[in-house]
XYZ file of C-alpha atoms in Angstrom:
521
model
C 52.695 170.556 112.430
C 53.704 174.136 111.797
C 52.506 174.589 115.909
C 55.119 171.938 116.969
C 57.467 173.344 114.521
C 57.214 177.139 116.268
C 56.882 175.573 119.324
C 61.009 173.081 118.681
C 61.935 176.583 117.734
C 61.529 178.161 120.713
C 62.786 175.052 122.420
C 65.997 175.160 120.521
C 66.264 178.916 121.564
C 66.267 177.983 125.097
C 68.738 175.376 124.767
C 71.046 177.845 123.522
C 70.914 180.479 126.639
C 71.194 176.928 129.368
C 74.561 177.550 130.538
C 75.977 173.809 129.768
C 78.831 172.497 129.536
C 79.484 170.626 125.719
C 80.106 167.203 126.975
C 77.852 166.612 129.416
C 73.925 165.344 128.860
C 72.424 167.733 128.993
C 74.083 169.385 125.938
C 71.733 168.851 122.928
C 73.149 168.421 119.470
C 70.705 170.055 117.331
C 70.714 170.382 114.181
C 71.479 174.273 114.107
C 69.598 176.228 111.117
C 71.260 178.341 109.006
C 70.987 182.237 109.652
C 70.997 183.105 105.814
C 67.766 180.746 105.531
C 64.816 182.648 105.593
C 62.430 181.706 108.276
C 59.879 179.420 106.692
C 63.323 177.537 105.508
C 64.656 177.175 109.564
C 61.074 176.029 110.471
C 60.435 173.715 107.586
C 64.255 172.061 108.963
C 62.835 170.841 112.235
C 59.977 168.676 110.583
C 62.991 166.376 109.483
C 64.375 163.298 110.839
C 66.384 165.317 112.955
C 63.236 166.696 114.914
C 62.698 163.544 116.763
C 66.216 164.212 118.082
C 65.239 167.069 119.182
C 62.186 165.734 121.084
C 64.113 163.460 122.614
C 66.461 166.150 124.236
C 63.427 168.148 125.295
C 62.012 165.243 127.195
C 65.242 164.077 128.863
C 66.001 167.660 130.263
C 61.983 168.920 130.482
C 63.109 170.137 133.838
C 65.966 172.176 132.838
C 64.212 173.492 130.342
C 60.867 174.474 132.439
C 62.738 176.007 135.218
C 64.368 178.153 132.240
C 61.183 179.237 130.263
C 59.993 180.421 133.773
C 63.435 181.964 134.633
C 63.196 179.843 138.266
C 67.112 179.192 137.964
C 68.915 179.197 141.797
C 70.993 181.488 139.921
C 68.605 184.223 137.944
C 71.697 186.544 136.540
C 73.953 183.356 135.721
C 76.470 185.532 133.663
C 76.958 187.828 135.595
C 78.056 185.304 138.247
C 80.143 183.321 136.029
C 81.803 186.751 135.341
C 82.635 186.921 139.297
C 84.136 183.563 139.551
C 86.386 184.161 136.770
C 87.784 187.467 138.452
C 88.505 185.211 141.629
C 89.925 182.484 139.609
C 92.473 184.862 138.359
C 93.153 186.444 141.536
C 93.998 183.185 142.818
C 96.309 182.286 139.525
C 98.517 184.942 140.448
C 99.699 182.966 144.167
C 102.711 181.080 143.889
C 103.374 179.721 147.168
C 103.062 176.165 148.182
C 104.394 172.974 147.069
C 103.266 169.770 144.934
C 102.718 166.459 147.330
C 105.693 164.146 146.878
C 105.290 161.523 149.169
C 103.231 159.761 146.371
C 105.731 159.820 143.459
C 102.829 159.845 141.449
C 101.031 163.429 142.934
C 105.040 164.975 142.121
C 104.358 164.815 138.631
C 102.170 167.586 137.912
C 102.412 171.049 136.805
C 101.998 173.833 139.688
C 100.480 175.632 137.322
C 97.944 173.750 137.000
C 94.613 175.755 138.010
C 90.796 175.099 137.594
C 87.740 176.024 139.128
C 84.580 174.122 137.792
C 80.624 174.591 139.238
C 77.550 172.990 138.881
C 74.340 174.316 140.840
C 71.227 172.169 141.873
C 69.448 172.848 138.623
C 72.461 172.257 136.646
C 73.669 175.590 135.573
C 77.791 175.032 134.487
C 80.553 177.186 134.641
C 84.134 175.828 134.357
C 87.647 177.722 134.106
C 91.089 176.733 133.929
C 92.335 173.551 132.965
C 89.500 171.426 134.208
C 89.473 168.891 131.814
C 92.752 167.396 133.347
C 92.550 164.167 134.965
C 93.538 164.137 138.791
C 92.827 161.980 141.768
C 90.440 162.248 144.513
C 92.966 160.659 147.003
C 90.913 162.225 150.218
C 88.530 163.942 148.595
C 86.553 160.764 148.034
C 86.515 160.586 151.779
C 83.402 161.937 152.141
C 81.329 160.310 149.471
C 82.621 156.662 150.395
C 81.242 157.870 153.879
C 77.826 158.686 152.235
C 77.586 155.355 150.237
C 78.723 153.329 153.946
C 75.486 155.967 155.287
C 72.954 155.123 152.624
C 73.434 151.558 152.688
C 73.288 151.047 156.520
C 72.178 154.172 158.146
C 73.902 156.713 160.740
C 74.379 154.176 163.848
C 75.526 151.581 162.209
C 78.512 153.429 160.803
C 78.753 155.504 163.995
C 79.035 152.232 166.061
C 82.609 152.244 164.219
C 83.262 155.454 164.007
C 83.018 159.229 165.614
C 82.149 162.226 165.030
C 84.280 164.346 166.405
C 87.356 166.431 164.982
C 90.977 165.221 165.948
C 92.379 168.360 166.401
C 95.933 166.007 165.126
C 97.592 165.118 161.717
C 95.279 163.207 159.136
C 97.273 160.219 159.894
C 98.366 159.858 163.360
C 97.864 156.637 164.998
C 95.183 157.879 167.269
C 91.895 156.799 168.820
C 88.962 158.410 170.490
C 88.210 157.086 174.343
C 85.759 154.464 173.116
C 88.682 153.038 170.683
C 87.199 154.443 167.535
C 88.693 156.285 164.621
C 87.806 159.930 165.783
C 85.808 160.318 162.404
C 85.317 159.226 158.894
C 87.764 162.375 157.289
C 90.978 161.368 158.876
C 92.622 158.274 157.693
C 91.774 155.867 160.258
C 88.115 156.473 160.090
C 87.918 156.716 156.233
C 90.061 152.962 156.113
C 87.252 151.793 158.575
C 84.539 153.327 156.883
C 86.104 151.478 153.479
C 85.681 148.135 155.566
C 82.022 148.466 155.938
C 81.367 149.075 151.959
C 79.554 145.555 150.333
C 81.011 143.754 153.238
C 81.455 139.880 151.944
C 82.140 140.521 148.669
C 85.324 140.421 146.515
C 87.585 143.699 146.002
C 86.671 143.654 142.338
C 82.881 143.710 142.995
C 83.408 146.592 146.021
C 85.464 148.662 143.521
C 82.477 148.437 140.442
C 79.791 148.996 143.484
C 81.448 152.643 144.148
C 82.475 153.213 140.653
C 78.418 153.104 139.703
C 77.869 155.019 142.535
C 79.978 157.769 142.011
C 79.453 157.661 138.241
C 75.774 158.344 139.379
C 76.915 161.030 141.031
C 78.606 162.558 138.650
C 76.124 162.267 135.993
C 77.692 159.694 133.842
C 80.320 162.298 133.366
C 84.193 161.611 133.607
C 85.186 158.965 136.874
C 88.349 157.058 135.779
C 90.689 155.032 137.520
C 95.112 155.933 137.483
C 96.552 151.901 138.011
C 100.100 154.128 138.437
C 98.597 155.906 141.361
C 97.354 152.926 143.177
C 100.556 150.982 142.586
C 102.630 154.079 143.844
C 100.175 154.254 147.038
C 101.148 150.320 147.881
C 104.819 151.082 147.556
C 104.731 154.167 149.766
C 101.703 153.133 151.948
C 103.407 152.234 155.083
C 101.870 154.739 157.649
C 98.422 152.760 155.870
C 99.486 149.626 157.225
C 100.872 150.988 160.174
C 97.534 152.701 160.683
C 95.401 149.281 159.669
C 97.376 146.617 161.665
C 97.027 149.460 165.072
C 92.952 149.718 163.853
C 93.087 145.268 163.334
C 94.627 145.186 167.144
C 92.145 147.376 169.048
C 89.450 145.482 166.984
C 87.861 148.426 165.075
C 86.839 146.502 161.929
C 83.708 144.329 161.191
C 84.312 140.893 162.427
C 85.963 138.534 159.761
C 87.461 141.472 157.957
C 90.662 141.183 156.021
C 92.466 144.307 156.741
C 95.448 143.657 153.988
C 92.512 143.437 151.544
C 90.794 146.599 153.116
C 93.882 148.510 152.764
C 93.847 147.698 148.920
C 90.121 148.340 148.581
C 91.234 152.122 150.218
C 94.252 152.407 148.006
C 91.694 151.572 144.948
C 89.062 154.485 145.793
C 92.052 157.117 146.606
C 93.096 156.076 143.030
C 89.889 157.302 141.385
C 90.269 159.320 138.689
C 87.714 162.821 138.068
C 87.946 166.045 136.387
C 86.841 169.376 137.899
C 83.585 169.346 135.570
C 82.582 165.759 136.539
C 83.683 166.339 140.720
C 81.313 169.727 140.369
C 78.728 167.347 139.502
C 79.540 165.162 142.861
C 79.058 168.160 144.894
C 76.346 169.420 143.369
C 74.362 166.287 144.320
C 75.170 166.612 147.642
C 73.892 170.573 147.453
C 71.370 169.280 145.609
C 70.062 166.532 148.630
C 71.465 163.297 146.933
C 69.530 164.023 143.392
C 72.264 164.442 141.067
C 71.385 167.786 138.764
C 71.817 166.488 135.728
C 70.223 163.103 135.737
C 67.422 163.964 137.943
C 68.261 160.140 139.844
C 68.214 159.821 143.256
C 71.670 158.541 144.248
C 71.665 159.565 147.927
C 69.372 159.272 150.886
C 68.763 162.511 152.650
C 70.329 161.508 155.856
C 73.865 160.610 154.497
C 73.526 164.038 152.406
C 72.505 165.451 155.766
C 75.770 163.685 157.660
C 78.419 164.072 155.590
C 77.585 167.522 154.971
C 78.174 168.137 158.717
C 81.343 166.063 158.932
C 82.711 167.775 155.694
C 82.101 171.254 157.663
C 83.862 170.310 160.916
C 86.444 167.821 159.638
C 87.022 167.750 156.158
C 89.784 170.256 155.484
C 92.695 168.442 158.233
C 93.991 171.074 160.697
C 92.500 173.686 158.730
C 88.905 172.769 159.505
C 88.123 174.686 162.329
C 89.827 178.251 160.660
C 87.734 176.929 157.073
C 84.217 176.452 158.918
C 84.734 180.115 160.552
C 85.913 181.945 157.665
C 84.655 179.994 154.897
C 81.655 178.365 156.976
C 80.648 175.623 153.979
C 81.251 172.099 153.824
C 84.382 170.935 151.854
C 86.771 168.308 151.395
C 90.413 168.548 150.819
C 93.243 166.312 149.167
C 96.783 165.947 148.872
C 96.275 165.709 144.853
C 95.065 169.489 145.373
C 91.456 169.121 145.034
C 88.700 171.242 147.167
C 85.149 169.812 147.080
C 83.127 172.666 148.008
C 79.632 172.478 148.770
C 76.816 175.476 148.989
C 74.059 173.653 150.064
C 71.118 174.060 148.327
C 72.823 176.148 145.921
C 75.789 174.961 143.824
C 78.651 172.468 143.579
C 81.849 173.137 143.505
C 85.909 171.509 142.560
C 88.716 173.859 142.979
C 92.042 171.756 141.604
C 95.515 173.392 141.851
C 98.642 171.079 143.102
C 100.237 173.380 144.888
C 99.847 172.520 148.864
C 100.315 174.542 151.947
C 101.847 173.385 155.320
C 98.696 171.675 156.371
C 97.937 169.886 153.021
C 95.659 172.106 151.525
C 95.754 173.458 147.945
C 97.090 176.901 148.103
C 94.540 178.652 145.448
C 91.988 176.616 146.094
C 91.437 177.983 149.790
C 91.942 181.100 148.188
C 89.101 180.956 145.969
C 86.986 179.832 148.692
C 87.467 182.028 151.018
C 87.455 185.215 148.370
C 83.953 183.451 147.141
C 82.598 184.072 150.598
C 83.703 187.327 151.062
C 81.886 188.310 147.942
C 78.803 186.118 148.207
C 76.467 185.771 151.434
C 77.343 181.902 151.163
C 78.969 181.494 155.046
C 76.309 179.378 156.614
C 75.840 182.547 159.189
C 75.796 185.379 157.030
C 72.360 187.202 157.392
C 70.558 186.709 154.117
C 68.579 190.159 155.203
C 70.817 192.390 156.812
C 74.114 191.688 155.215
C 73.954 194.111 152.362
C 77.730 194.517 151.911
C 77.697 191.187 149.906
C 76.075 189.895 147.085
C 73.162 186.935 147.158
C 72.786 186.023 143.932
C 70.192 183.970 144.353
C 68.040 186.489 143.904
C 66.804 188.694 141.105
C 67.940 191.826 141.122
C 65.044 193.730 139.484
C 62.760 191.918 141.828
C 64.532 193.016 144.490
C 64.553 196.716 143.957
C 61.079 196.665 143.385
C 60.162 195.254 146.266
C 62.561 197.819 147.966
C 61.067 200.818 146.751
C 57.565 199.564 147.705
C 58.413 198.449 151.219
C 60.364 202.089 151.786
C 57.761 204.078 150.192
C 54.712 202.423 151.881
C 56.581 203.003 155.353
C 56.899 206.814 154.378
C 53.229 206.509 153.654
C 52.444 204.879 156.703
C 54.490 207.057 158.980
C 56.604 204.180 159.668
C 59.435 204.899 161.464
C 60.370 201.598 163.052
C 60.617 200.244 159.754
C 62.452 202.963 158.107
C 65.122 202.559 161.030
C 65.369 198.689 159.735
C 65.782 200.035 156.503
C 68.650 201.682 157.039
C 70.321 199.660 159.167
C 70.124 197.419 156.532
C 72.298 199.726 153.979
C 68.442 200.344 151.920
C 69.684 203.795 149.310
C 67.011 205.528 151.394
C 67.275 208.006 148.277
C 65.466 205.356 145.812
C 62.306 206.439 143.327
C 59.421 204.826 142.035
C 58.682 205.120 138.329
C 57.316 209.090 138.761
C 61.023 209.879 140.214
C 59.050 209.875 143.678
C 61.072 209.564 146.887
C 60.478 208.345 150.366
C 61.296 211.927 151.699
C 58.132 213.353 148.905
C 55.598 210.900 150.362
C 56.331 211.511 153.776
C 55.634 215.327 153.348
C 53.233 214.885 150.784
C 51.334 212.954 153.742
C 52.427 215.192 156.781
C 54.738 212.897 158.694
C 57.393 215.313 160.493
C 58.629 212.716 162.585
C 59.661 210.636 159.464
C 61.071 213.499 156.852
C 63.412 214.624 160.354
C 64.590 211.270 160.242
C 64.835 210.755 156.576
C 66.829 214.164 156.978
C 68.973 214.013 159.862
C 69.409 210.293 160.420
C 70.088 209.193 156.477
C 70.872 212.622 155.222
C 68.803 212.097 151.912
C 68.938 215.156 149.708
C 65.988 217.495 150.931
C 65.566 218.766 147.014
C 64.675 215.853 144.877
C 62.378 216.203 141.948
C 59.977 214.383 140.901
C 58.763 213.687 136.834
C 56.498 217.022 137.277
C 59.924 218.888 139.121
C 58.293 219.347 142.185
C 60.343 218.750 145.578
C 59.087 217.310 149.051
C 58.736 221.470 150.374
C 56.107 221.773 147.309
C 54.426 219.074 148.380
C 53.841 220.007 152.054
C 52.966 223.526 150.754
C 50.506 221.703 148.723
C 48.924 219.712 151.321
C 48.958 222.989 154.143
C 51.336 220.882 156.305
C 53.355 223.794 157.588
C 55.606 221.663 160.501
C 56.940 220.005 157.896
C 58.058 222.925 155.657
C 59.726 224.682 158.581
C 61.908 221.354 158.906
C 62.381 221.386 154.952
C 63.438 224.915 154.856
C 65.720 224.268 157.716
C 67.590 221.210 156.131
C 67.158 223.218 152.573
C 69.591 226.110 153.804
C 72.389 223.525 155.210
C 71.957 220.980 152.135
C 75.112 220.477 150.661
C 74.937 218.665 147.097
C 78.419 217.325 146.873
C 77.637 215.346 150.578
C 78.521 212.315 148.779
C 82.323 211.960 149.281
C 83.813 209.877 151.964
C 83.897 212.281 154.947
C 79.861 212.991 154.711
C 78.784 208.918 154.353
C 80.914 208.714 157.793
C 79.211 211.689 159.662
C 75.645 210.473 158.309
C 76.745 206.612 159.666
C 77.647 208.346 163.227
C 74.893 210.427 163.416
C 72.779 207.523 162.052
C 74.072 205.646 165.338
C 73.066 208.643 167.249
C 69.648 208.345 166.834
C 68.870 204.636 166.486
């Protein structure tokens, strides 16, 4: 028993370093010992009733828990992220500009200053700032994941024999059609009122409405998905473009046969009406990241191919006009909405729900597409950035003492090797060709420890290491050749030796080294 005991111990310890959020399930109520009980005291607490508890909690989140024992997170260094996205959350506080959507009395209401950035990644790591435990409404933000649930339940063609696939390039809401008299696709609001019609087609409103609600309560982990009757009522009143937009789709014959469009519309008004916070939409996007599993339930909610096609349509039409300026700058799949929400997804990766009412020009929310596009130019998230060769920005999806490792090993066995090719690779990849292994050894000492003039000339000229390092024993890469009776290479050490210069580190010296770098690649 005293095994187990140790063992709920060490359970409970890494319960306590899971980032979580307090709400959500996966945050474990244990009974928390007391830290002026003396060991055997703690241990002897967990045989209690309160111990099954505790098992219970280990077995519903055995995953979590595994993937943290073995530090296998998508996100090794999780504070140290968290830490970034709070600096960009308060650079994007401090914007101002843009205005609250008013054509829905309801929207008008809210504060501008309203501001929250929540995150969820595929193995349910959680990071929320701001005021993300306010209520808001999806309005066209749900868009996408209606489109998903129309996917999953009949597959691409189906839906696609209804509706495109191609971006507008007009307002959200124009009366428009494609050349084959279809919605253009299932982001603008002819395409998302058709794609409403082809949800649990045959049954009543009522039974639609609790069909989606499960679903995107799966989605979001049985986390917060609520329902504002004062925002659907105010979308009737002021829905007349809606109607305009269903009776012109009900003419050209773009519904199911036997639809009732005046009940459609309703059906649409309902799901723009839905109710989330920031925490429980991180959740939604997350399981799309995540390939329809939701992260925090472990359930399969999604098939992979309407993960797979809304995550294209959210990258080429899911941000209105903005799209195609989002998918080049920003290059990730998102959804925007006039209540000021941004969906964000990094596949693979993470989840995330910017909320802020404040609106630009085109409808979306002013800090939000801050954030986003300040996350990318921090991160090597843009679905083009170089995961290699793009050293500039962080990844951190990897771990960082891994990394350098691996990076000393890899530039050091090059040196050995006489390598040149590869150095060149290094440091066009931004490598610190300069970089030691535990005895304070450096590329430039095991190239002339081994004789290689072709590679200490580069390491010199090209990179402009320092031609003087010492190692744990003080000796220096002209020692070494002297050692080994390679004589080239000393005459090339004692050249560089007499024009080193050890303050080469300001601004003016990285630019000659980059242009004479050039030079000679």
């Amino acid at each position: 028993m005293l095994e187990l005991s140790t063992r709920l111990v060490s359970l409970w310890l890494a319960l306590s370093v899971v980032p979580c959020l307090p709400n959500s399930p996966q945050a474990c109520h244990l009974a928390q010992p007391q830290s002026n009980q003396p060991e055997s005291a703690r241990l002897g607490s967990l045989n209690q009733p309160t111990t099954l508890q505790t098992v219970t909690c280990v077995q519903s989140n055995i995953v979590l828990l595994t993937q943290a024992f073995r530090k296998k997170f998508v996100i090794p260094d999780f504070p140290t992220f968290a830490s970034h996205i709070d600096e960009l959350y308060e650079s994007a506080k401090k914007l101002d500009e843009g205005q609250v959507a008013d054509y829905i009395p309801q929207l008008a209401k809210f504060n501008p200053d309203l501001w929250a950035v929540s995150l969820c990644t595929v193995d349910g790591q959680r990071h929320t700032v701001g005021d993300t435990k306010v209520p808001f409404c999806l309005q066209s933000c749900v868009k996408p994941l209606k489109y998903a649930i129309a996917v999953h339940d009949h597959g691409t063609d189906y839906v696609h024999s209804f509706i495109g696939k191609e971006p507008s390039g007009l307002r959200f809401n124009k009366l428009f059609l494609d050349e084959e008299d279809k919605p253009h696709n299932p982001m603008v609001n002819a395409g998302a009122i058709v794609c409403t019609s082809l949800i649990k087609q045959g049954a009543s409103n009522a039974e639609k409405f609790d069909y989606v609600m499960d679903f995107l309560n799966k989605m979001a982990g049985n986390e917060y998905v609520g329902f504002s009757n004062a925002t659907f009522q105010s979308e009737r009143e002021s829905g007349d473009r809606n109607f305009a937009i269903g009776y012109y789709l009900k003419e050209k014959k773009c519904f199911p046969e036997g639809t009732d469009m005046t009940s459609i519309l309703d059906f649409y008004f309902q799901l723009c009406s839905i109710e989330v916070t920031c925490e429980s939409a991180s959740v939604m996007a997350a399981t799309l990241a995540n390939g329809g599993f939701c992260p925090i339930t472990g359930e399969r909610v999604l098939s992979p191919e309407s993960v797979r096609d809304t995550l294209s349509l959210m990258h080429s039409c899911g941000m209105y006009d903005f799209s195609g300026q989002f998918a080049f700058h920003v290059g990730l799949p998102a959804k925007s909405g006039v209540a000021g929400g941004i969906l964000l997804v990094v596949p693979n990766v993470m989840g995330i729900m910017c909320w802020s009412p404040p609106l630009d020009k085109l409808g979306n929310s002013v800090r939000g597409i801050q954030f986003c596009t300040d996350l990318v130019e921090l991160f090597n998230f843009h679905n083009y950035d170089n995961l290699r060769h793009f050293a500039k920005k962080h990844d951190p999806r990897r771990e960082g003492g891994d990394q350098r490792v691996k990076s000393v090993i890899n530039l050091l066995f090059a040196a050995y090797t006489g390598d040149v090719s590869a150095l060149r690779r290094f440091a066009l990849s931004s490598i610190d060709m300069e970089q030691r292994d535990y005895d304070s050894r450096t590329a430039l000492h095991v190239a002339a420890a081994e004789g290689h003039g072709e590679v200490v000339r580069f390491l010199l000229e090209a990179c402009k290491v320092n031609p003087v390092p010492k190692d744990r024993w003080g000796n220096t890469p002209m020692e070494e050749a002297l050692h080994f009776g390679h004589h080239d290479v000393v005459t090339i050490l004692k050249d560089f030796h007499e024009k080193y210069n050890p303050i080469a580190s300001d601004t003016n010296a990285k630019e000659s080294a980059e242009k004479n770098l050039d030079g000679l690649l």
